[in-house]
Amino acid sequence: MEFDLIELIRARTAQPRGDVALGIGDDAALLNLPAGQQLVACTDTLVEGVHFPRGTAPQDLGWKSLAVNLSDLAAMGATPAWAMLALTLPHADQRFVEAFAEGFAQLARTHAVALVGGDTTRGPLSVTVSAFGFVPENRALLRSGARVNDAVFVTGTLGDAAAALRLMRDSGLGARDSINEQARAELQSRLNRPEPRIAAGLALRDVASACIDVSDGLLADLGHLCVASGAGALIEADALPFSSAMFALFNSEERRAFALGGGDDYELCFTASVDRADRLSADFARLGFGALRIGRIVAEPGVRVRDAHGNTVETSRRGWQHFAS
Amino acid sequence: MEFDLIELIRARTAQPRGDVALGIGDDAALLNLPAGQQLVACTDTLVEGVHFPRGTAPQDLGWKSLAVNLSDLAAMGATPAWAMLALTLPHADQRFVEAFAEGFAQLARTHAVALVGGDTTRGPLSVTVSAFGFVPENRALLRSGARVNDAVFVTGTLGDAAAALRLMRDSGLGARDSINEQARAELQSRLNRPEPRIAAGLALRDVASACIDVSDGLLADLGHLCVASGAGALIEADALPFSSAMFALFNSEERRAFALGGGDDYELCFTASVDRADRLSADFARLGFGALRIGRIVAEPGVRVRDAHGNTVETSRRGWQHFAS
């Protein structure tokens, strides 16, 4: 049965690439390596009830399991190439697998990613994807390059996925008029179908001094970037970017909490020298992605958030941590 | 907490390799690629209660989760290089992780494998490892190269792990004298600490016409090799290789059943042209690994087993299949 499931997924995700000498079907894949490039490799697991709610549509799970890994490649400035998929299912459910494969394949096609290996096993529902891409030698974006006074940017909008989770939990919240329904759907889509910022990562190769993807919340992830760079950051709360759906459904305090501690954003947070920062926003728009300046790197360790009056904003939520009680 | 667990594992498995430009600690690993080589990549998941019994020692689980992947690399004739580890645990248990890391690291050190990425998550116990190695261009061992009349070989001994599982289930079986205890321990070690046949795979690059690792039982895996090669196989039951522990504890019929359908052997089954076969066994011994000739490739599809009288042996067990009822 293992072979049938993998074959079914392979057929849906088939993505011809000249660098795949031997794909699924032998003991391992055989892959041709480009000259002058470094391999960028990452792996992430999604467990039902921990990383996604029970009842998540299998199409969405297929998409998201690849998206969270491509987001890591984006944060390195890499061009995606290949993926491997380890899918654990309580029982052999062909309809589930077909739908999962369809969602996975939709995103894989968008980024020309070939599924080159996999394993299907029986057990509690979880998905582990490994993703692989390339970056020219010594041009990868790292977490460790931020310097004091660098400007801090973030792509897209923050907190949408966390807001969607809140709405799912408090499903009686708010009037269910049509405007709210559209806003809810937009937030839900951000939770279930995150768009890895591959194009942004590529454009940032020659621009950013440091970069990380925001998966555990801005405070936590920018905190990692600061630690790796031996610095801290000061964030302007009023500069945080929000979607119109977020404005429609949540007040200022809620928005801020989702943005700082929510997680599941899969946006890129990056730094750039301040003399370049002023003209960067225009450049980003030309390159087809939005990025807003939200603060700057400081010498003092830690990430501090302040409001328009210069007062420090209390940030009790430090991002979602695995195994945190 | 995720970072602490991964750091703990990284520290135990630290394996300096010049080709790891950036290991654990950023969004992804950065790896330098050798010229003239192909990348060999595979992934396998072990789920508690499915692939290993509840109560398996974490050291053994750490070893085995890497071993089953290195076995796939061995079957391709690859030299191992890197691994990534996705570990899902019900709760953050430092002693478990330390022991797991120790077992993983023991095997990683043996084969100079660097752990370059990972993810720890909360959930039902399971482990997904991805392993990566290299093989010179166009010299990988494939499943698909067997030709009619090629001799079929297998390394080591078969059925030991399946026998160990049987002993665990029927724990009252047999007299518990000291000879039996040693034999039991040997079988148990084969179940918990399989030795991936890396050296054999390397030696077979210029010798074997096809190769596969025996993970789901000889019948199932040789069957895959035959399908990939468009052929069948005829196996001599009396030629199957057994350990002395197996002889001490099980009769002829039991041994045969374990060898043909048991699984978890992690030996290599390979084919070679018959004109080379006669002198191969001596060559193997010189190269430091044992391999016995157990049959030959035939035109008729399927894997048939016959006894010393030429009678076909009934083979009801077709290897252990995931999701098989």
XYZ file of C-alpha atoms in Angstrom:
650
model
C 0.000 0.000 0.000
C 2.878 2.325 0.724
C 3.843 2.272 -2.910
C 0.322 3.054 -4.105
C 0.018 6.103 -1.863
C 3.402 7.471 -2.857
C 2.710 6.784 -6.521
C -0.600 8.613 -6.234
C 1.138 11.625 -4.724
C 3.957 11.449 -7.238
C 1.526 11.432 -10.165
C -0.270 14.522 -8.852
C 2.860 16.439 -8.081
C 4.833 15.397 -11.130
C 7.078 18.295 -11.947
C 9.605 17.558 -14.631
C 13.025 18.846 -13.700
C 16.186 18.051 -15.610
C 18.159 17.763 -12.391
C 16.184 14.763 -11.105
C 18.137 11.794 -12.468
C 15.978 9.299 -10.563
C 12.871 10.240 -8.603
C 10.498 8.198 -6.476
C 10.581 4.433 -6.893
C 14.050 3.247 -5.907
C 15.698 3.141 -2.480
C 16.597 6.828 -2.772
C 16.482 9.698 -5.234
C 19.437 10.587 -7.457
C 19.841 14.304 -7.969
C 22.175 16.292 -10.203
C 23.909 19.195 -8.534
C 24.472 22.587 -10.149
C 27.963 24.092 -10.178
C 28.674 27.228 -8.194
C 25.639 26.826 -5.957
C 25.139 25.777 -2.368
C 22.383 23.388 -1.357
C 19.870 24.853 1.095
C 18.039 22.186 3.138
C 15.372 22.288 5.838
C 12.690 20.112 7.412
C 9.492 20.861 9.329
C 6.810 18.676 10.874
C 3.113 19.488 11.235
C 1.220 17.423 13.831
C -2.585 17.336 13.977
C -3.940 19.186 16.987
C -0.596 20.928 17.545
C 0.300 22.702 14.311
C -3.072 22.535 12.608
C -6.592 22.089 13.977
C -8.347 18.756 13.695
C -10.633 18.921 10.691
C -8.221 20.945 8.538
C -9.007 20.152 4.904
C -6.426 17.762 3.435
C -5.889 20.095 0.458
C -4.916 22.857 2.857
C -2.661 20.519 4.830
C -0.887 19.431 1.650
C -0.306 23.045 0.659
C 0.757 24.183 4.103
C 3.157 21.317 4.787
C 5.157 22.383 1.730
C 4.623 26.121 2.306
C 6.174 26.183 5.777
C 9.311 24.575 4.360
C 9.487 26.796 1.284
C 9.193 29.722 3.675
C 12.464 28.601 5.297
C 14.098 28.447 1.868
C 12.746 31.945 1.123
C 14.343 33.242 4.315
C 17.720 32.015 3.011
C 17.238 33.644 -0.392
C 17.116 30.238 -2.052
C 15.460 29.064 -5.256
C 13.387 25.956 -4.439
C 14.071 22.732 -6.321
C 13.061 19.499 -4.601
C 11.019 18.154 -1.707
C 10.569 14.893 0.176
C 7.367 14.021 2.011
C 6.807 11.718 4.995
C 3.077 11.343 5.595
C 1.715 9.464 8.609
C -2.004 8.590 8.444
C -4.261 6.692 10.850
C -5.489 4.525 7.966
C -5.103 4.287 4.208
C -7.605 6.875 3.015
C -7.331 7.380 -0.715
C -9.603 10.414 -0.818
C -7.574 12.083 1.907
C -4.338 11.357 0.080
C -5.704 12.558 -3.247
C -6.842 15.831 -1.729
C -3.578 16.221 0.191
C -1.596 15.605 -2.982
C -3.668 18.158 -4.887
C -2.927 20.909 -2.352
C 0.745 19.933 -2.179
C 0.973 19.855 -5.975
C -0.664 23.271 -6.431
C 2.087 24.956 -4.480
C 4.827 22.688 -5.867
C 3.863 23.628 -9.420
C 3.937 27.328 -8.592
C 7.562 27.082 -7.531
C 8.712 24.289 -9.903
C 9.388 21.960 -6.976
C 9.773 18.245 -7.747
C 8.728 15.672 -5.153
C 11.682 13.274 -5.228
C 11.134 11.008 -2.245
C 8.655 9.977 0.356
C 7.396 7.560 2.937
C 3.842 6.811 3.985
C 3.260 5.211 7.344
C 0.395 4.317 9.624
C -0.005 6.317 12.823
C -1.428 9.539 14.247
C -1.803 12.179 11.519
C 1.364 14.180 10.903
C 3.410 15.410 7.956
C 7.142 15.980 7.711
C 8.395 17.706 4.585
C 12.014 18.334 3.680
C 12.700 21.030 1.121
C 15.802 21.762 -0.916
C 16.887 24.725 -2.952
C 19.946 26.507 -4.254
C 21.702 29.750 -3.619
C 24.861 31.028 -5.333
C 27.933 30.489 -3.166
C 28.209 32.908 -0.242
C 25.032 34.797 -1.119
C 22.587 33.129 1.266
C 20.633 35.344 3.661
C 21.553 34.546 7.258
C 20.110 35.510 10.611
C 23.458 36.733 11.819
C 24.260 39.763 9.680
C 22.208 42.552 11.291
C 24.181 45.616 12.489
C 23.209 48.321 14.963
C 21.101 51.016 13.259
C 20.014 48.721 10.434
C 16.349 49.203 9.592
C 13.979 46.286 10.327
C 11.414 45.365 7.669
C 8.651 42.834 7.366
C 6.873 41.633 4.218
C 3.080 41.418 3.915
C 0.873 41.655 6.992
C 1.201 40.113 10.431
C -1.143 38.274 12.772
C -3.712 37.082 10.242
C -3.265 33.365 10.897
C -3.389 33.842 14.664
C -6.544 35.905 14.235
C -8.105 33.123 12.162
C -7.348 30.609 14.901
C -8.968 32.917 17.455
C -12.080 33.176 15.298
C -12.251 29.380 15.013
C -12.049 29.041 18.788
C -14.530 31.840 19.544
C -16.818 30.988 16.682
C -19.750 32.911 18.153
C -17.760 36.138 18.192
C -19.086 39.190 16.371
C -21.971 39.804 14.031
C -22.034 37.348 11.147
C -22.737 39.895 8.427
C -21.355 39.547 4.931
C -18.440 41.930 5.454
C -17.315 39.914 8.428
C -17.696 36.686 6.491
C -15.361 37.910 3.773
C -12.854 39.117 6.330
C -13.026 35.789 8.129
C -12.436 33.937 4.871
C -9.391 36.084 4.139
C -7.878 35.374 7.541
C -8.688 31.679 7.209
C -6.927 31.583 3.878
C -3.846 33.130 5.444
C -3.869 30.357 8.066
C -4.431 27.493 5.645
C -2.678 28.650 2.500
C 0.364 30.687 3.475
C 2.334 32.012 0.495
C 6.055 31.452 0.959
C 7.880 34.670 0.058
C 10.248 33.121 -2.453
C 10.383 36.141 -4.768
C 11.065 38.440 -1.850
C 13.882 36.216 -0.614
C 15.515 36.219 -4.043
C 15.222 39.993 -4.319
C 16.738 40.434 -0.866
C 19.960 38.542 -1.629
C 21.829 41.743 -2.430
C 19.873 43.969 -0.085
C 19.255 42.437 3.343
C 21.907 42.216 6.051
C 19.919 39.485 7.868
C 16.657 37.612 7.327
C 14.343 35.130 9.066
C 10.869 33.847 8.346
C 8.151 34.688 10.849
C 6.679 31.346 11.877
C 6.531 31.574 15.682
C 5.527 35.237 15.948
C 7.459 38.435 15.239
C 8.851 38.826 18.765
C 10.188 35.288 18.884
C 11.633 35.218 15.393
C 13.068 38.723 15.380
C 14.487 37.709 18.765
C 16.303 34.794 17.117
C 17.678 37.129 14.447
C 18.890 39.530 17.150
C 20.586 36.781 19.159
C 22.307 35.461 16.035
C 23.459 39.006 15.201
C 24.535 39.877 18.742
C 22.143 42.822 18.929
C 18.587 43.852 19.850
C 15.682 45.564 18.113
C 13.291 48.416 18.750
C 9.907 48.065 17.044
C 7.351 50.840 16.491
C 3.970 49.351 17.365
C 2.165 51.749 15.060
C 4.252 50.641 12.104
C 3.147 46.992 12.269
C 1.408 46.013 9.013
C -2.155 44.669 9.205
C -4.595 43.373 6.627
C -7.923 45.076 6.018
C -9.600 41.910 7.307
C -7.741 42.349 10.576
C -8.865 45.996 10.802
C -12.450 44.916 10.146
C -12.586 42.354 12.923
C -10.160 43.270 15.690
C -9.250 46.280 17.777
C -5.833 47.836 18.099
C -4.789 45.839 21.148
C -5.849 42.512 19.642
C -4.115 43.268 16.349
C -0.909 44.072 18.165
C -1.017 40.877 20.215
C -1.624 38.732 17.117
C 1.168 40.452 15.214
C 3.766 40.216 17.960
C 3.055 36.772 19.358
C 0.746 34.979 16.968
C 2.837 32.864 14.692
C 2.081 31.058 11.421
C 2.662 34.260 9.414
C 5.340 32.959 7.019
C 6.380 36.489 6.166
C 10.028 37.520 5.999
C 11.516 39.781 8.647
C 14.783 41.288 7.464
C 17.245 44.067 8.128
C 19.052 46.450 5.785
C 21.525 49.259 6.266
C 19.758 52.516 7.004
C 21.265 54.391 4.065
C 19.545 51.944 1.716
C 16.334 51.695 3.699
C 14.737 54.887 2.440
C 14.639 53.854 -1.144
C 13.982 50.166 -0.482
C 10.215 50.328 -0.127
C 9.909 51.728 -3.647
C 12.271 49.049 -4.933
C 10.232 46.332 -3.260
C 7.037 47.593 -4.851
C 8.748 47.482 -8.240
C 9.879 43.908 -7.546
C 6.311 42.942 -6.768
C 6.265 42.551 -3.012
C 5.381 44.847 -0.188
C 7.680 45.332 2.785
C 7.232 47.871 5.547
C 9.858 49.365 7.812
C 8.845 48.591 11.403
C 11.863 49.524 13.499
C 15.612 49.342 13.849
C 18.431 47.276 15.276
C 19.878 48.513 18.575
C 22.840 47.473 20.691
C 20.816 46.449 23.744
C 19.809 42.770 23.549
C 16.141 41.796 23.292
C 13.231 43.039 21.244
C 11.456 46.110 22.621
C 8.206 47.523 21.265
C 7.161 51.137 21.785
C 4.035 53.116 20.969
C 3.605 56.493 19.285
C 4.288 58.271 22.578
C 7.580 56.509 23.027
C 6.248 54.288 25.839
C 7.330 50.660 25.965
C 4.515 48.265 25.075
C 4.241 45.294 27.406
C 4.789 42.117 25.419
C 3.735 39.226 27.574
C 3.330 36.796 24.722
C 6.760 35.752 23.594
C 5.677 33.752 20.585
C 4.366 30.256 20.474
C 6.915 27.692 21.612
C 6.769 23.957 21.153
C 6.444 22.138 24.458
C 5.684 25.406 26.266
C 3.116 24.729 28.949
C 12.211 24.636 23.958
C 12.508 23.502 20.373
C 15.887 25.158 20.138
C 17.149 23.543 23.324
C 16.236 20.033 22.172
C 17.798 20.492 18.761
C 20.889 22.066 20.298
C 21.200 19.135 22.679
C 21.019 16.704 19.775
C 23.385 18.798 17.677
C 25.978 18.860 20.457
C 25.884 15.080 20.815
C 26.035 14.377 17.136
C 28.522 17.075 16.219
C 30.463 15.712 13.316
C 32.773 18.228 11.719
C 32.538 18.115 7.963
C 34.117 20.657 5.656
C 31.115 20.573 3.358
C 28.707 21.951 5.979
C 28.896 25.727 5.424
C 26.099 26.389 7.920
C 24.521 23.720 10.128
C 21.703 23.828 12.626
C 20.650 27.247 13.911
C 19.412 29.260 10.929
C 16.268 28.808 8.822
C 17.991 26.096 6.794
C 21.356 24.417 6.367
C 23.864 25.549 3.740
C 25.777 22.684 2.186
C 28.681 22.641 -0.243
C 28.322 20.238 -3.133
C 31.134 18.101 -4.520
C 31.867 18.178 -8.248
C 31.262 15.070 -10.327
C 28.936 13.488 -7.785
C 25.200 12.975 -7.620
C 23.246 13.618 -4.448
C 21.448 10.566 -3.056
C 18.482 11.444 -0.833
C 15.922 9.415 1.105
C 13.533 9.713 4.042
C 11.923 7.190 6.390
C 9.551 7.508 9.332
C 9.393 5.276 12.401
C 6.129 5.419 14.389
C 5.821 3.984 17.899
C 3.705 0.852 17.975
C 3.981 0.450 14.204
C 7.687 0.377 13.350
C 9.060 -0.185 16.814
C 7.504 -1.624 19.984
C 6.422 0.668 22.782
C 9.168 0.685 25.375
C 12.008 0.592 22.862
C 15.039 2.210 24.500
C 15.565 5.750 23.193
C 19.234 4.977 22.445
C 18.116 2.155 20.171
C 15.484 4.342 18.544
C 18.063 7.055 17.836
C 20.396 4.520 16.249
C 17.694 2.759 14.274
C 16.055 5.914 12.903
C 19.352 6.809 11.246
C 20.239 3.204 10.361
C 17.114 2.555 8.283
C 17.931 5.635 6.190
C 21.628 4.841 5.830
C 20.532 1.406 4.669
C 18.728 3.064 1.748
C 21.900 4.982 0.903
C 23.881 1.727 1.087
C 21.492 0.141 -1.396
C 22.338 2.929 -3.867
C 26.086 2.501 -3.361
C 26.311 5.952 -1.790
C 28.763 7.415 0.720
C 26.726 9.003 3.551
C 27.253 12.674 4.341
C 24.382 14.495 6.067
C 21.126 13.858 7.892
C 18.125 15.850 9.076
C 15.979 14.747 11.997
C 12.320 15.481 12.760
C 11.482 14.168 16.226
C 7.927 14.226 17.579
C 7.609 13.603 21.336
C 4.565 13.551 23.636
C 6.347 15.922 26.027
C 9.744 17.559 26.403
C 11.733 14.786 28.061
C 15.382 15.725 28.306
C 16.552 12.282 29.395
C 14.759 10.694 26.457
C 16.286 13.195 24.048
C 19.771 12.771 25.509
C 19.577 9.007 25.163
C 18.078 9.273 21.679
C 20.848 11.648 20.642
C 23.501 9.307 22.019
C 22.256 6.374 19.943
C 21.849 8.556 16.851
C 25.333 9.992 17.354
C 27.005 6.609 17.786
C 25.955 5.545 14.314
C 26.471 9.013 12.816
C 30.078 9.058 14.020
C 30.740 5.621 12.545
C 29.791 6.861 9.097
C 30.958 10.508 9.411
C 27.389 11.769 9.046
C 26.692 15.369 10.096
C 23.271 16.287 11.474
C 22.536 19.500 9.582
C 18.889 20.227 10.321
C 16.006 19.276 12.494
C 12.643 19.978 14.008
C 11.251 18.889 17.354
C 7.510 18.896 17.830
C 4.968 17.788 20.372
C 2.768 14.835 19.482
C 2.634 11.028 19.433
C 6.151 9.552 19.372
C 7.591 9.271 15.891
C 10.855 10.004 14.105
C 11.458 11.027 10.511
C 15.045 11.096 9.330
C 16.266 12.248 5.945
C 19.697 11.071 4.849
C 21.965 12.330 2.106
C 25.012 10.895 0.450
C 27.018 10.997 -2.747
C 27.747 8.669 -5.573
C 29.950 9.355 -8.617
C 27.850 10.254 -11.665
C 26.088 7.295 -13.267
C 27.506 4.749 -10.826
C 24.574 4.430 -8.421
C 23.141 0.963 -7.801
C 19.542 0.781 -9.028
C 16.761 -1.748 -8.614
C 16.240 -1.927 -12.332
C 19.410 -3.489 -13.744
C 18.910 -7.215 -13.068
C 19.053 -9.509 -16.150
C 17.762 -13.051 -16.612
C 20.286 -15.586 -15.290
C 21.980 -13.054 -12.998
C 22.815 -14.583 -9.629
C 20.921 -13.257 -6.587
C 22.922 -12.535 -3.425
C 22.139 -11.305 0.037
C 24.511 -9.883 2.657
C 24.589 -11.060 6.276
C 21.758 -13.161 7.683
C 17.997 -12.903 7.295
C 15.029 -13.018 9.661
C 16.820 -12.116 12.892
C 14.797 -8.979 13.621
C 11.509 -10.734 12.910
C 12.587 -13.561 15.200
C 13.371 -11.061 17.949
C 9.899 -9.552 17.621
C 8.366 -13.023 17.888
C 10.356 -13.708 21.044
C 9.153 -10.431 22.546
C 5.548 -11.357 21.809
C 5.859 -14.950 23.018
C 8.079 -14.094 25.921
C 7.411 -17.381 27.723
C 8.657 -19.409 24.767
C 11.463 -21.906 25.227
C 13.753 -22.768 28.089
C 15.496 -19.727 29.538
C 18.929 -21.244 29.800
C 22.067 -19.195 29.299
C 22.608 -20.278 25.687
C 19.122 -19.154 24.788
C 19.646 -15.879 26.603
C 22.696 -15.083 24.523
C 20.896 -16.028 21.326
C 17.947 -13.858 22.305
C 20.263 -10.928 22.967
C 21.865 -11.353 19.559
C 18.512 -11.334 17.809
C 17.358 -8.356 19.874
C 20.469 -6.452 18.869
C 19.732 -7.134 15.220
C 16.247 -5.674 15.730
C 17.356 -2.598 17.659
C 20.775 -1.836 16.212
C 20.760 -2.751 12.527
C 24.097 -2.121 10.797
C 23.603 -0.366 7.468
C 25.730 -2.133 4.847
C 27.533 0.970 3.644
C 30.846 -0.782 2.904
C 29.046 -3.493 0.962
C 27.160 -0.912 -1.104
C 30.393 0.875 -1.998
C 32.080 -2.386 -2.968
C 29.110 -3.351 -5.133
C 29.216 -0.241 -7.328
C 31.236 -1.989 -10.000
C 29.861 -5.454 -9.365
C 26.096 -5.541 -8.890
C 23.600 -5.254 -11.739
C 20.801 -4.296 -9.305
C 20.470 -3.754 -5.566
C 17.817 -3.109 -2.893
C 17.865 -3.094 0.887
C 15.779 -5.713 2.663
C 13.488 -3.760 4.963
C 10.056 -5.321 4.343
C 11.193 -8.930 3.980
C 13.140 -10.688 1.235
C 10.093 -11.698 -0.809
C 8.658 -8.191 -0.860
C 11.917 -6.382 -1.543
C 13.327 -8.832 -4.066
C 9.872 -8.576 -5.627
C 10.335 -4.813 -6.020
C 13.752 -5.374 -7.604
C 12.231 -7.894 -10.021
C 9.367 -5.576 -11.013
C 11.818 -2.720 -11.598
C 13.983 -5.035 -13.712
C 11.082 -6.590 -15.638
C 11.949 -10.084 -14.455
C 11.370 -12.647 -11.708
C 13.522 -14.625 -9.294
C 13.945 -18.209 -8.165
C 15.262 -18.633 -4.634
C 16.752 -21.802 -3.117
C 15.241 -22.121 0.358
C 18.225 -24.096 1.616
C 20.612 -21.322 0.600
C 19.020 -18.677 2.829
C 21.589 -17.382 5.348
C 20.762 -17.686 9.060
C 22.534 -16.615 12.218
C 23.650 -19.154 14.804
C 21.177 -17.517 17.193
C 18.399 -18.316 14.754
C 19.540 -21.933 14.508
C 19.609 -22.159 18.304
C 16.052 -20.959 18.802
C 13.934 -21.768 15.760
C 13.204 -24.715 13.527
C 13.638 -24.836 9.772
C 10.100 -23.776 8.950
C 10.167 -20.823 11.340
C 13.546 -19.669 10.067
C 12.313 -19.741 6.504
C 9.173 -17.756 7.349
C 11.178 -15.084 9.189
C 13.702 -14.825 6.355
C 11.177 -14.575 3.549
C 8.545 -12.375 5.118
C 9.955 -10.901 8.270
C 11.347 -7.506 7.484
C 13.652 -5.133 9.387
C 16.750 -6.972 8.136
C 18.559 -4.010 6.532
C 20.737 -6.335 4.523
C 21.414 -5.766 0.824
C 19.883 -8.044 -1.788
C 21.675 -7.679 -5.116
C 22.221 -9.343 -8.437
C 25.361 -9.900 -10.505
C 26.091 -11.530 -13.829
C 26.584 -15.249 -13.438
C 30.090 -15.265 -14.938
C 31.250 -13.027 -12.110
C 29.201 -14.742 -9.410
C 31.520 -17.666 -8.799
C 34.452 -15.599 -7.711
C 32.408 -12.902 -5.970
C 31.998 -14.596 -2.616
C 35.767 -14.733 -2.169
C 36.032 -11.078 -3.202
C 33.366 -10.108 -0.700
C 35.190 -11.854 2.098
C 38.344 -9.965 1.176
C 36.364 -6.699 1.216
C 35.126 -7.503 4.684
C 31.526 -8.446 4.192
C 29.740 -11.727 3.730
C 27.287 -12.264 0.898
C 25.683 -15.556 -0.050
C 24.264 -16.601 -3.384
C 20.630 -17.559 -2.824
C 19.179 -17.925 -6.297
C 18.905 -16.438 -9.752
C 16.904 -14.076 -11.911
C 14.373 -15.720 -14.249
C 12.127 -14.404 -17.005
C 8.849 -15.352 -15.335
C 7.599 -12.515 -13.110
C 7.320 -12.992 -9.361
C 9.579 -14.475 -6.725
C 9.413 -18.262 -6.380
C 11.104 -20.255 -3.623
C 11.976 -23.946 -3.982
C 13.360 -26.559 -1.633
C 16.211 -29.036 -2.090
C 13.878 -31.424 -3.922
C 12.904 -28.793 -6.440
C 9.410 -28.387 -4.943
C 7.932 -24.898 -4.724
C 7.740 -23.609 -1.168
C 4.443 -21.980 -0.303
C 5.082 -18.352 0.622
C 1.936 -17.003 2.180
C 3.613 -14.087 3.889
C 4.392 -11.490 1.287
C 6.335 -9.156 3.510
C 5.048 -6.642 5.935
C 3.111 -3.849 4.278
C 2.112 -0.527 5.759
C -1.649 -0.213 6.054
C -2.065 -3.910 5.256
C -4.963 -5.230 7.282
